[in-house]
mmCIF file of C-alpha atoms and ligand atoms in Angstrom:
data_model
loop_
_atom_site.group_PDB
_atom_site.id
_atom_site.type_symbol
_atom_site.label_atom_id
_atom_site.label_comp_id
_atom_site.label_asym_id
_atom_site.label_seq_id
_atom_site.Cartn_x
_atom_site.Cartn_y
_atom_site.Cartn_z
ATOM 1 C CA UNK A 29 138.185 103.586 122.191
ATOM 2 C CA UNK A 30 141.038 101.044 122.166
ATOM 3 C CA UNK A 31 144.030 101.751 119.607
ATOM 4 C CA UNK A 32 143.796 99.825 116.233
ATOM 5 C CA UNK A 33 146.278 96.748 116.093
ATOM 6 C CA UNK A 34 148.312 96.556 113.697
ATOM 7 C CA UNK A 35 149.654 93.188 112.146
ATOM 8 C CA UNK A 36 153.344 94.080 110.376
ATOM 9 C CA UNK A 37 154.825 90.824 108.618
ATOM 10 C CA UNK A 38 157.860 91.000 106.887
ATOM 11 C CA UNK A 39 158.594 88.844 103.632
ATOM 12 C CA UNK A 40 161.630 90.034 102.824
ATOM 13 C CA UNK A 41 162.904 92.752 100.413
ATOM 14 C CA UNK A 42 165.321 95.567 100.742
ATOM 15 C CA UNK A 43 162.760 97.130 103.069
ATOM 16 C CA UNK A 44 163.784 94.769 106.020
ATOM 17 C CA UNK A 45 167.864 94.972 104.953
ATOM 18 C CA UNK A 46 170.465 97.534 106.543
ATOM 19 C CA UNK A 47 174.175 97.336 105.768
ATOM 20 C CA UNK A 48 177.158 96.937 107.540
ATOM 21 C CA UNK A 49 178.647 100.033 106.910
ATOM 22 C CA UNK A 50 181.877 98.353 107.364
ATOM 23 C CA UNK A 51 181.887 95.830 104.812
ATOM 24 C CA UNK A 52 178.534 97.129 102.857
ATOM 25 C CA UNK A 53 176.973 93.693 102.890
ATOM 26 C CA UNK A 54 173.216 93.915 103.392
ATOM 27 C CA UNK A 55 171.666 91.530 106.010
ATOM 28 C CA UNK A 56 167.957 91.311 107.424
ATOM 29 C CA UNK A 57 167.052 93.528 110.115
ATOM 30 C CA UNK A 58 165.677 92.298 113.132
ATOM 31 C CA UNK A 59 162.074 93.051 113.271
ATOM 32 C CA UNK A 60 161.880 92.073 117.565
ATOM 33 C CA UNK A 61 164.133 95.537 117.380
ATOM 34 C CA UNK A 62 161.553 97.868 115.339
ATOM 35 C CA UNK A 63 160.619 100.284 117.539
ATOM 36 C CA UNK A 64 164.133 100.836 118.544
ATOM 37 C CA UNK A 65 165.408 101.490 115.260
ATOM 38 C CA UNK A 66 162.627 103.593 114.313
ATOM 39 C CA UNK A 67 161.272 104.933 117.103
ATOM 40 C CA UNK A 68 159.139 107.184 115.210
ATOM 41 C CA UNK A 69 156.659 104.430 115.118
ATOM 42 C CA UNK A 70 155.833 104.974 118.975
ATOM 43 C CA UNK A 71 154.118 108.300 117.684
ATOM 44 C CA UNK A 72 151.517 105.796 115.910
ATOM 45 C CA UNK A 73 148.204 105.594 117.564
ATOM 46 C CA UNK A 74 148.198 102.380 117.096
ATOM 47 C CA UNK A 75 149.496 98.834 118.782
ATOM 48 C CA UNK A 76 152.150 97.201 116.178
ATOM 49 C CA UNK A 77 152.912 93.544 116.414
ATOM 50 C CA UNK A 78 155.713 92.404 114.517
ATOM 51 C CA UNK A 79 156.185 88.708 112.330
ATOM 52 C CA UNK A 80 158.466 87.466 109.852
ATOM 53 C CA UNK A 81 158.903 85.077 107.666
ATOM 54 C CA UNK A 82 161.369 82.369 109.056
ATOM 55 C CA UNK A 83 163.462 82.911 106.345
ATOM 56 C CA UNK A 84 162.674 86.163 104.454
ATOM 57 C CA UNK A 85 163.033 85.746 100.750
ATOM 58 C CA UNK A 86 164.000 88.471 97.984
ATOM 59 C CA UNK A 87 160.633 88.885 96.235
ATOM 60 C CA UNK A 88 162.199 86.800 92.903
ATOM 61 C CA UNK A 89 161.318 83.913 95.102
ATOM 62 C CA UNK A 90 157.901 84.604 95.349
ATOM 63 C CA UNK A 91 155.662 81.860 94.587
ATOM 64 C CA UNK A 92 152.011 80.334 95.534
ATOM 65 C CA UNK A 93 152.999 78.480 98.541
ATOM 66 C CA UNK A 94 154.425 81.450 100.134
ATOM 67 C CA UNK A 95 151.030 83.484 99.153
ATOM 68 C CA UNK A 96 149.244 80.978 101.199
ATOM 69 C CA UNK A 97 151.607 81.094 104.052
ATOM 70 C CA UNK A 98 150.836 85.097 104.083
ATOM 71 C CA UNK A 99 146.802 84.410 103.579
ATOM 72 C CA UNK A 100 146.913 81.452 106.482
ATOM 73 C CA UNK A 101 148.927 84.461 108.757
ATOM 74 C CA UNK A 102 145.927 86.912 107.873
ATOM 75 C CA UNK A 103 143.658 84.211 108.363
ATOM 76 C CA UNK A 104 145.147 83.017 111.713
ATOM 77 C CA UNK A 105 144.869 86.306 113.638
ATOM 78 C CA UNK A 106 141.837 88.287 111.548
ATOM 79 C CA UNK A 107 140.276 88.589 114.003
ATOM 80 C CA UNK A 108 142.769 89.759 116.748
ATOM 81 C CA UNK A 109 143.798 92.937 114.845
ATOM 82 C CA UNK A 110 142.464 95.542 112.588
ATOM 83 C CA UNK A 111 144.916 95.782 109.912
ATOM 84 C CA UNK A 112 147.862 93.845 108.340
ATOM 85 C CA UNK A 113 150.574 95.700 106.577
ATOM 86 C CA UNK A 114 153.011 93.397 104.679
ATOM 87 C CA UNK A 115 156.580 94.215 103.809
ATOM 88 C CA UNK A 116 157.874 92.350 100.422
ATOM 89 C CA UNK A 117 160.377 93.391 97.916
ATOM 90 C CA UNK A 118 159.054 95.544 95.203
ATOM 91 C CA UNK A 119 159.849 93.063 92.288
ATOM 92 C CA UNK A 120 156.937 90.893 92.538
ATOM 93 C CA UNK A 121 155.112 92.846 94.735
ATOM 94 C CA UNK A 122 152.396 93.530 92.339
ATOM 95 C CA UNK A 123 151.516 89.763 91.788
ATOM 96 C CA UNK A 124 151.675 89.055 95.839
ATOM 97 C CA UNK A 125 149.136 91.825 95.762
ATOM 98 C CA UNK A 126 147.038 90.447 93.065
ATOM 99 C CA UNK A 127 146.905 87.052 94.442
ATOM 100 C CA UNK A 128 146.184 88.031 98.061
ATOM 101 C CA UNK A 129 143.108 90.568 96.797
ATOM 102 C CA UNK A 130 141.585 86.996 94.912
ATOM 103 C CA UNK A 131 142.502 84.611 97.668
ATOM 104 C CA UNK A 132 140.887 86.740 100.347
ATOM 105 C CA UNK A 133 137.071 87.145 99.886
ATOM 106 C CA UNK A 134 134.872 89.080 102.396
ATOM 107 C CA UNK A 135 137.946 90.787 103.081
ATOM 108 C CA UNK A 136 136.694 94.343 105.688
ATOM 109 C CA UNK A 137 139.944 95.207 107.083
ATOM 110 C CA UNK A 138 142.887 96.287 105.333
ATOM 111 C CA UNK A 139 145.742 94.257 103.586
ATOM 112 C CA UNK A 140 148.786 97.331 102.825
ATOM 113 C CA UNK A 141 151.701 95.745 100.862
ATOM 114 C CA UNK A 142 154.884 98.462 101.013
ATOM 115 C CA UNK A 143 158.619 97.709 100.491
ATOM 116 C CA UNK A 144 161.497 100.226 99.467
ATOM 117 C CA UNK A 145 164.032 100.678 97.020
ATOM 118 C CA UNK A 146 167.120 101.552 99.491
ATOM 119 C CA UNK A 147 167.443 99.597 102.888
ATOM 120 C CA UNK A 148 165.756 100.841 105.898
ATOM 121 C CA UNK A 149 169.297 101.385 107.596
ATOM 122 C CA UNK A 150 169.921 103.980 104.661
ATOM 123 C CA UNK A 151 170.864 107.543 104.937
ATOM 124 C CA UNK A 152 168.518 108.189 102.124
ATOM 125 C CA UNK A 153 166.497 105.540 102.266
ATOM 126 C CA UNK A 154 162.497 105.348 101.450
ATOM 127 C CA UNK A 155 161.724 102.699 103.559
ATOM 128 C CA UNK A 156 160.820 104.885 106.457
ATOM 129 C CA UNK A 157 157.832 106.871 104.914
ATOM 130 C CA UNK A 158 156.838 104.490 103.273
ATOM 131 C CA UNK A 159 156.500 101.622 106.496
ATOM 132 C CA UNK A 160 155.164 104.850 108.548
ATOM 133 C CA UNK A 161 152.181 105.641 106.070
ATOM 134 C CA UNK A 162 151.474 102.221 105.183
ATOM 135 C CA UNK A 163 150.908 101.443 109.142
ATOM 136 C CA UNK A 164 149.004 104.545 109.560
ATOM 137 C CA UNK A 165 146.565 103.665 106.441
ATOM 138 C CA UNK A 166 146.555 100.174 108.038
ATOM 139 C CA UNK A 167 145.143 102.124 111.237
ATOM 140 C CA UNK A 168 142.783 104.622 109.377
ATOM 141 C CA UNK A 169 138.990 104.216 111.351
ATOM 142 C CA UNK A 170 135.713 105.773 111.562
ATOM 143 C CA UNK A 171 133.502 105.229 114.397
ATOM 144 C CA UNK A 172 135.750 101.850 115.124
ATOM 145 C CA UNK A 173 135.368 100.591 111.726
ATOM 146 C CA UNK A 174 138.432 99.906 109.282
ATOM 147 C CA UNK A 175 138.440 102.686 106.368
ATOM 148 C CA UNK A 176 140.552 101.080 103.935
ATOM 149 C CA UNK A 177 138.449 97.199 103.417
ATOM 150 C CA UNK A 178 140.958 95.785 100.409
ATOM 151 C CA UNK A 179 144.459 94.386 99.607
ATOM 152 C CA UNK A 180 146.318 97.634 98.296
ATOM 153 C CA UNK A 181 149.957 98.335 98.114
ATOM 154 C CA UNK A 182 151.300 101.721 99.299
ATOM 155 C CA UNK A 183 154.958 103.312 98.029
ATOM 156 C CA UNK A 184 156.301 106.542 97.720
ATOM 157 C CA UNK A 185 152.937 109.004 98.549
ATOM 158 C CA UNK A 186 150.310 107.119 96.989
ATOM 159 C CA UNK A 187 147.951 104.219 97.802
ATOM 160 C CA UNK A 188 147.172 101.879 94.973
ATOM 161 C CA UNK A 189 144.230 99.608 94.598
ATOM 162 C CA UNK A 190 146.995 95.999 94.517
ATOM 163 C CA UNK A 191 145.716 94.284 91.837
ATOM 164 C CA UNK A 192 145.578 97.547 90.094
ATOM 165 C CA UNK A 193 149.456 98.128 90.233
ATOM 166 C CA UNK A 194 152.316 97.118 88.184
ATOM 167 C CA UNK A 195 156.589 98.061 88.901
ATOM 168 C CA UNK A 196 157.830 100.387 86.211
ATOM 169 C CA UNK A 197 160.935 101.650 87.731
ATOM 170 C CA UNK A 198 163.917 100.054 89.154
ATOM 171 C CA UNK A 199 165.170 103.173 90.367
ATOM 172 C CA UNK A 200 163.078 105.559 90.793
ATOM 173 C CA UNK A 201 161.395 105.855 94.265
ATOM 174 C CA UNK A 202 158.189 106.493 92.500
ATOM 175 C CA UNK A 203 158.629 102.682 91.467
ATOM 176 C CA UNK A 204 154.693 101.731 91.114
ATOM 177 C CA UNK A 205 151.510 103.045 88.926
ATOM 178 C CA UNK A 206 148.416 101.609 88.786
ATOM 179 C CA UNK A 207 147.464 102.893 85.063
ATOM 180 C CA UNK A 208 143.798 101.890 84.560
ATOM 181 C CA UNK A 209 142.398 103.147 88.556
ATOM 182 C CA UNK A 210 143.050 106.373 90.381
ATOM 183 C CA UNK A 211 144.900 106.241 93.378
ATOM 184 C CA UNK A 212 143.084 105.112 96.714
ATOM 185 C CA UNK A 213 144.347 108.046 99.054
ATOM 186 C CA UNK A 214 147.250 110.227 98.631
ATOM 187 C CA UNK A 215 149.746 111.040 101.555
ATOM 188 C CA UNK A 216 150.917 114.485 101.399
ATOM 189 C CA UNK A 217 151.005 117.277 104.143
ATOM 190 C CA UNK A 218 147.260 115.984 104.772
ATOM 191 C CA UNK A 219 146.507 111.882 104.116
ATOM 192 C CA UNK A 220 143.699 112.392 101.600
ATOM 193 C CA UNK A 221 141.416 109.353 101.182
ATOM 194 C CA UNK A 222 139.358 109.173 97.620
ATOM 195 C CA UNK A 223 136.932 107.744 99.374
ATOM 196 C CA UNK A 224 134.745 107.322 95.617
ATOM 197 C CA UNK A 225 137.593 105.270 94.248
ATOM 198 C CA UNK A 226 137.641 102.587 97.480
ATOM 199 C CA UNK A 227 136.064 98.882 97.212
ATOM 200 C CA UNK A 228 132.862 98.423 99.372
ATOM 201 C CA UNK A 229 133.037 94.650 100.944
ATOM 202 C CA UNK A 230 130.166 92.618 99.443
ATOM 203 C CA UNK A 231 128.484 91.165 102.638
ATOM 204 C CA UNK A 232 129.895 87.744 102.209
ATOM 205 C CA UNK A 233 131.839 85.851 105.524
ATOM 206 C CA UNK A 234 135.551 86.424 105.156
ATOM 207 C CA UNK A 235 137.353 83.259 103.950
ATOM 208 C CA UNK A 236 140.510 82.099 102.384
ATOM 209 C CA UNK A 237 140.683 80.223 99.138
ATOM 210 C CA UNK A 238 144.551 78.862 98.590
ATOM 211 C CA UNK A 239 143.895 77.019 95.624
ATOM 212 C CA UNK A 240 146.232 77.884 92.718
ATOM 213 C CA UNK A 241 146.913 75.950 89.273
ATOM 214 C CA UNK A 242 150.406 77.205 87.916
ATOM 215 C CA UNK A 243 150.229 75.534 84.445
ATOM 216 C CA UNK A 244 149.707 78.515 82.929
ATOM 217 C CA UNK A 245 151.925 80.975 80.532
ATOM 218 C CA UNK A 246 152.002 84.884 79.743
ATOM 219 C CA UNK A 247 153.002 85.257 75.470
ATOM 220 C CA UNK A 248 154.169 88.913 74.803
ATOM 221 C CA UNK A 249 153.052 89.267 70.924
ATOM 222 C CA UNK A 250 155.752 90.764 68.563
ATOM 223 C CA UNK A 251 155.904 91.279 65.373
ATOM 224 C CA UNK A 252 158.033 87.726 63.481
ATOM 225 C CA UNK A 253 156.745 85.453 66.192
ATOM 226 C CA UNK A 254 156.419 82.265 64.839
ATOM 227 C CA UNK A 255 154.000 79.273 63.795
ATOM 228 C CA UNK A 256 156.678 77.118 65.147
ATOM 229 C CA UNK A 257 156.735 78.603 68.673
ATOM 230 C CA UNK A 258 153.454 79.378 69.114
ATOM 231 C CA UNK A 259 152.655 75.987 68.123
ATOM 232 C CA UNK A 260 154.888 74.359 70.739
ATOM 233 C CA UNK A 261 153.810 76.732 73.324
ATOM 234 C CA UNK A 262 150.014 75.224 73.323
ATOM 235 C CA UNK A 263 151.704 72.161 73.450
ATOM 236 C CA UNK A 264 152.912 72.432 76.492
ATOM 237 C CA UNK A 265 151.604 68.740 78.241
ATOM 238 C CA UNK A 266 149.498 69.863 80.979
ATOM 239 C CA UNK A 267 148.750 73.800 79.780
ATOM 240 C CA UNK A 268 145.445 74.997 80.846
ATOM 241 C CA UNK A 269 145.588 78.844 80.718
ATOM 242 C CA UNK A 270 147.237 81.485 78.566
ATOM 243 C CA UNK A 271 147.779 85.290 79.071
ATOM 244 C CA UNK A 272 148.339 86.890 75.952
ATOM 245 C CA UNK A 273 149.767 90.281 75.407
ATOM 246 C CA UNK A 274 148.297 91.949 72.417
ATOM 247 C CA UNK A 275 148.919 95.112 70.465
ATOM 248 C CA UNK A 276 147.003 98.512 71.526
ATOM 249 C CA UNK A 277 143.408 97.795 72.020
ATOM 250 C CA UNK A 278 143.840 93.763 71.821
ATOM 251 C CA UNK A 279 144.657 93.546 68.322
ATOM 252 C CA UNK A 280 146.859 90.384 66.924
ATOM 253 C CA UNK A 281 147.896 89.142 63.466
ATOM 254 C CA UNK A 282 145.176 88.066 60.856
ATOM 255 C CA UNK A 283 147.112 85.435 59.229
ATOM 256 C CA UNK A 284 145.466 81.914 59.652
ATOM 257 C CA UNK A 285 148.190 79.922 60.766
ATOM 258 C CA UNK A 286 147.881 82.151 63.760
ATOM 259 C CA UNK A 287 144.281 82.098 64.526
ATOM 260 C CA UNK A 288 143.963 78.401 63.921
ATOM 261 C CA UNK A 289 146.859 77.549 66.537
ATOM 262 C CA UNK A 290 144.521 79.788 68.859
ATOM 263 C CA UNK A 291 140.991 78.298 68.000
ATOM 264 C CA UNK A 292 143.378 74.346 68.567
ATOM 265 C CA UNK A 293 144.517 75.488 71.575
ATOM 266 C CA UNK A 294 140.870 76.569 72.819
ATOM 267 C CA UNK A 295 139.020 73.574 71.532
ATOM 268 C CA UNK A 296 141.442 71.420 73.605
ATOM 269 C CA UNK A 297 140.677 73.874 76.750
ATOM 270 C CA UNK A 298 143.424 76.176 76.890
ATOM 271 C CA UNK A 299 141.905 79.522 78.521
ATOM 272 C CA UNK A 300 143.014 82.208 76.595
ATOM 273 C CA UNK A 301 142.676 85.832 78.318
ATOM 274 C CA UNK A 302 143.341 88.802 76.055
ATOM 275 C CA UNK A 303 145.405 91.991 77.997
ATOM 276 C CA UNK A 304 147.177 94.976 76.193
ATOM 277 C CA UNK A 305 150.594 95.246 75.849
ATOM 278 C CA UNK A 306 150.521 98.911 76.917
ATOM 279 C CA UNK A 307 150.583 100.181 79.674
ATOM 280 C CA UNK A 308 147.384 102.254 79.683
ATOM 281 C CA UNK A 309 144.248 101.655 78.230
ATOM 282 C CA UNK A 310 141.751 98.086 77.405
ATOM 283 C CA UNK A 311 141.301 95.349 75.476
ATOM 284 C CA UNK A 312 138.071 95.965 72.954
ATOM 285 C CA UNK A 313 137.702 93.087 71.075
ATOM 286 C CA UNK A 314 135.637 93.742 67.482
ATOM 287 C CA UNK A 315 136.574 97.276 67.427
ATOM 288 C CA UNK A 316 139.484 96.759 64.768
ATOM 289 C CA UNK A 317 139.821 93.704 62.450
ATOM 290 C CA UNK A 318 142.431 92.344 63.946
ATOM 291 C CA UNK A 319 140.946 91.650 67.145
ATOM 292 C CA UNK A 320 137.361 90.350 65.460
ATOM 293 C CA UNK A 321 138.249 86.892 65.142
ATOM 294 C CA UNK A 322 140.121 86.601 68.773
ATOM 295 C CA UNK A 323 136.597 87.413 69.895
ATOM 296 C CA UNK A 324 134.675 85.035 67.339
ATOM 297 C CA UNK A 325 137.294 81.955 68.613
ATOM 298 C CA UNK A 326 136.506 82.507 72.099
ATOM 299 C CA UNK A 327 139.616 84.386 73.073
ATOM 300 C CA UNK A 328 138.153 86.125 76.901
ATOM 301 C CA UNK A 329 138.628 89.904 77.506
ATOM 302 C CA UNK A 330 140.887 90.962 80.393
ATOM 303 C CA UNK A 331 139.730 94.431 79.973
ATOM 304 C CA UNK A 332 141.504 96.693 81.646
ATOM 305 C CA UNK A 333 143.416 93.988 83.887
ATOM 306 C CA UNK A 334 146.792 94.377 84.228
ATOM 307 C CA UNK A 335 149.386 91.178 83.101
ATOM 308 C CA UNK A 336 149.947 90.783 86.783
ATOM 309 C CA UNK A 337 146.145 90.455 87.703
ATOM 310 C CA UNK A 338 145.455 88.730 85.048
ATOM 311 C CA UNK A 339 148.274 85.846 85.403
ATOM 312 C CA UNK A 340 147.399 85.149 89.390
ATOM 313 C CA UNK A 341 143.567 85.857 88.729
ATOM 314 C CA UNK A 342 144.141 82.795 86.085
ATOM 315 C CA UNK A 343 146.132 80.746 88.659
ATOM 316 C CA UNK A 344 143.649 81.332 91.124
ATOM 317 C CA UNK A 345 140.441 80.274 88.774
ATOM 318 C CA UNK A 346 142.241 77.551 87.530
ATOM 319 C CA UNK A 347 142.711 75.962 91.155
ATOM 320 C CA UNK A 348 138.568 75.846 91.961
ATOM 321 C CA UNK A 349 136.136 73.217 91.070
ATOM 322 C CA UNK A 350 134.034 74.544 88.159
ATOM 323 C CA UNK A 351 132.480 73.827 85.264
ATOM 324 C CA UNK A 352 134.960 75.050 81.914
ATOM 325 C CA UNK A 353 132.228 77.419 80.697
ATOM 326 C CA UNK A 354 132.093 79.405 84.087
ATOM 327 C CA UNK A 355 135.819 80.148 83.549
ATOM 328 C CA UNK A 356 135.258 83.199 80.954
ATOM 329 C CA UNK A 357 132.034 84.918 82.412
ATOM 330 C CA UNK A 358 133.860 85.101 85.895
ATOM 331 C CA UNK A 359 137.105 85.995 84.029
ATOM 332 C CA UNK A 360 135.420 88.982 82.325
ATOM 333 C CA UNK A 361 133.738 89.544 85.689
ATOM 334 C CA UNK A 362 135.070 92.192 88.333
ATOM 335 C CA UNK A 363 136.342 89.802 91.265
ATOM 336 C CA UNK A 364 137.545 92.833 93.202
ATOM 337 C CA UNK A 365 138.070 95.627 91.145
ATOM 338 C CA UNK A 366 140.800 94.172 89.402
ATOM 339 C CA UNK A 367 139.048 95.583 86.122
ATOM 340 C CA UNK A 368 136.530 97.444 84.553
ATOM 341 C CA UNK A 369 133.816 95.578 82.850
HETATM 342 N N1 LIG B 16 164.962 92.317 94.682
HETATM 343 C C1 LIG B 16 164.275 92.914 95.782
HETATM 344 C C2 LIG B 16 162.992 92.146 95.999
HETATM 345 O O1 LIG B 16 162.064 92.296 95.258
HETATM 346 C C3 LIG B 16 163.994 94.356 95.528
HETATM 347 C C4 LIG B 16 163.216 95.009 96.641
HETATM 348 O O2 LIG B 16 163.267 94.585 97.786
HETATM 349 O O3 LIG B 16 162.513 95.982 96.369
HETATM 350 O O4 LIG B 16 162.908 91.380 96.931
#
């Protein structure tokens, strides 16, 4: 059987950085020299192809034309190789994921997003492992046929559904979670695939939807926020969606100055998705109070979605033709495992 090849692009991050020793500046590596500086990847049973981004970007930068440059890349050479892994800087990584996992239906290869938090040309760095195991999931078959069928980000010995995932350290090597779905597979002295927890394609042609509507906002609830900048928040010319993070469970204040701004803001077709503020744990409208009249207004349920799902899932409804109703039943409705209905 032929080796699996392997599409690497590289973004930009820290991942694709190694210093000068000299003057400790970091500058982009050059990915035409890969094997050579790692030449560890020549044990791979695989065929790796390398591409970059003309001018790689620190993932701050990130933003929906570049998610369509990496989806039109996919797109471009599906069908040539049988697994993409895509270095980006950890920062944003999480929404790149997210986006990619909605843009790219019928998806039955792999898509592994990995980065690092030191420089590849490190001493201690975690780039290695984690470009290594990321290629190696990328290459995982059985009988010729891709194991791993979904956009999924890999760092520091675990595999994480994409859309699932979320950044909570800046320094720890163990810099992702994915709080609301187990891990995919787990790399240890064995690469252990949870083979229960991975997405089964759904039949339908792969395709590329690039589509995105950016007039949209994410509103962190705290306690003193006020009518006056709530108020001018919906009335934002142009707004169409809203992300809002609630308290615990979904719960928000009671008062009426607050739920009428909401039930404005609806009426004039502002999407309003409800996600938890936590960092575990769903949104359950009607089980307390103080999330029954989100629910009776119209406010949608993100579940168990995380902010970063939920933000680029809204971009990415926003930018296709349909009919306002349709918005919240495919909101509340598992795309790609994003949540749990
Ligand atoms: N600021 C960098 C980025 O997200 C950090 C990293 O590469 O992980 O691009």
């Amino acid at each position: 059987m032929p080796k699996p090849r392997i599409l690497l692009l590289y973004t930009g991050g820290t991942i694709g950085m190694v210093k000068n020793f000299e003057t400790g500046a970091l500058r982009v590596f050059n990915f035409k020299k890969l094997l050579q500086r790692i030449p560890e990847l020549r044990q791979l049973d695989c065929d790796i192809d390398t591409l970059s981004f003309e001018s790689p970007i620190d993932s701050s930068d990130m933003e929906p034309t570049k998610w369509v440059k990496m989806a039109g890349i996919i797109q471009d050479n599906y069908n040539d190789f049988d697994g993409f892994v895509i270095l980006h800087g950890s920062d944003t990584m999480s929404y790149s994921a997210s986006a990619l996992s909605f843009m790219l239906q019928g998806l039955t290869k792999p898509v592994v997003f990995t980065g690092s938090q030191l420089p590849i040309g490190d001493l201690r760095t975690d780039a290695k492992e984690n470009l290594i195991t990321a290629i190696q999931i990328a290459s995982l078959n059985e009988g010729g046929q891709p194991v791993i069928k979904e956009v999924c980000l890999y760092f520091e010995y675990k595999l994480y559904r994409g859309n699932r995932t979320t950044k909570i350290s800046a320094e720890h090597f163990n810099a992702f979670t994915s709080p609301n779905y187990n891990a995919l597979a787990e790399s240890g002295v064995h690469l252990r695939v949870n083979n229960e927890q991975l997405l089964q394609p759904t039949g339908v042609d792969f395709s590329v939807t690039t589509a995105f509507n950016s007039n949209v906002v994410i509103v962190k609830m705290f306690p003193g926020i006020t009518a006056a900048v709530l108020s001018a928040i919906t009335a934002i010319e142009g707004l169409k969606g809203i992300v809002l993070e609630t308290y615990g469970s979904g719960n928000a204040p009671t008062e009426d100055w607050f739920i009428g701004i909401l039930q404005k803001a609806i009426e004039k077709g502002i999407h309003i998705v409800n996600v938890t503020q936590c960092s575990g744990g769903r949104v359950n409208m009607g089980q307390y109070e103080t999330s029954t009249l989100l629910k009776e207004i119209g406010v949608i349920s993100g579940a168990d979605i995380t902010t970063e799902a939920a933000i680029t899932k809204m971009m990415y409804l926003l930018g296709q033709e349909m009919l306002p109703e349709r918005f919240k039943p495919l909101f509340e409705t598992s795309l790609c495992g994003e949540l749990t209905q």
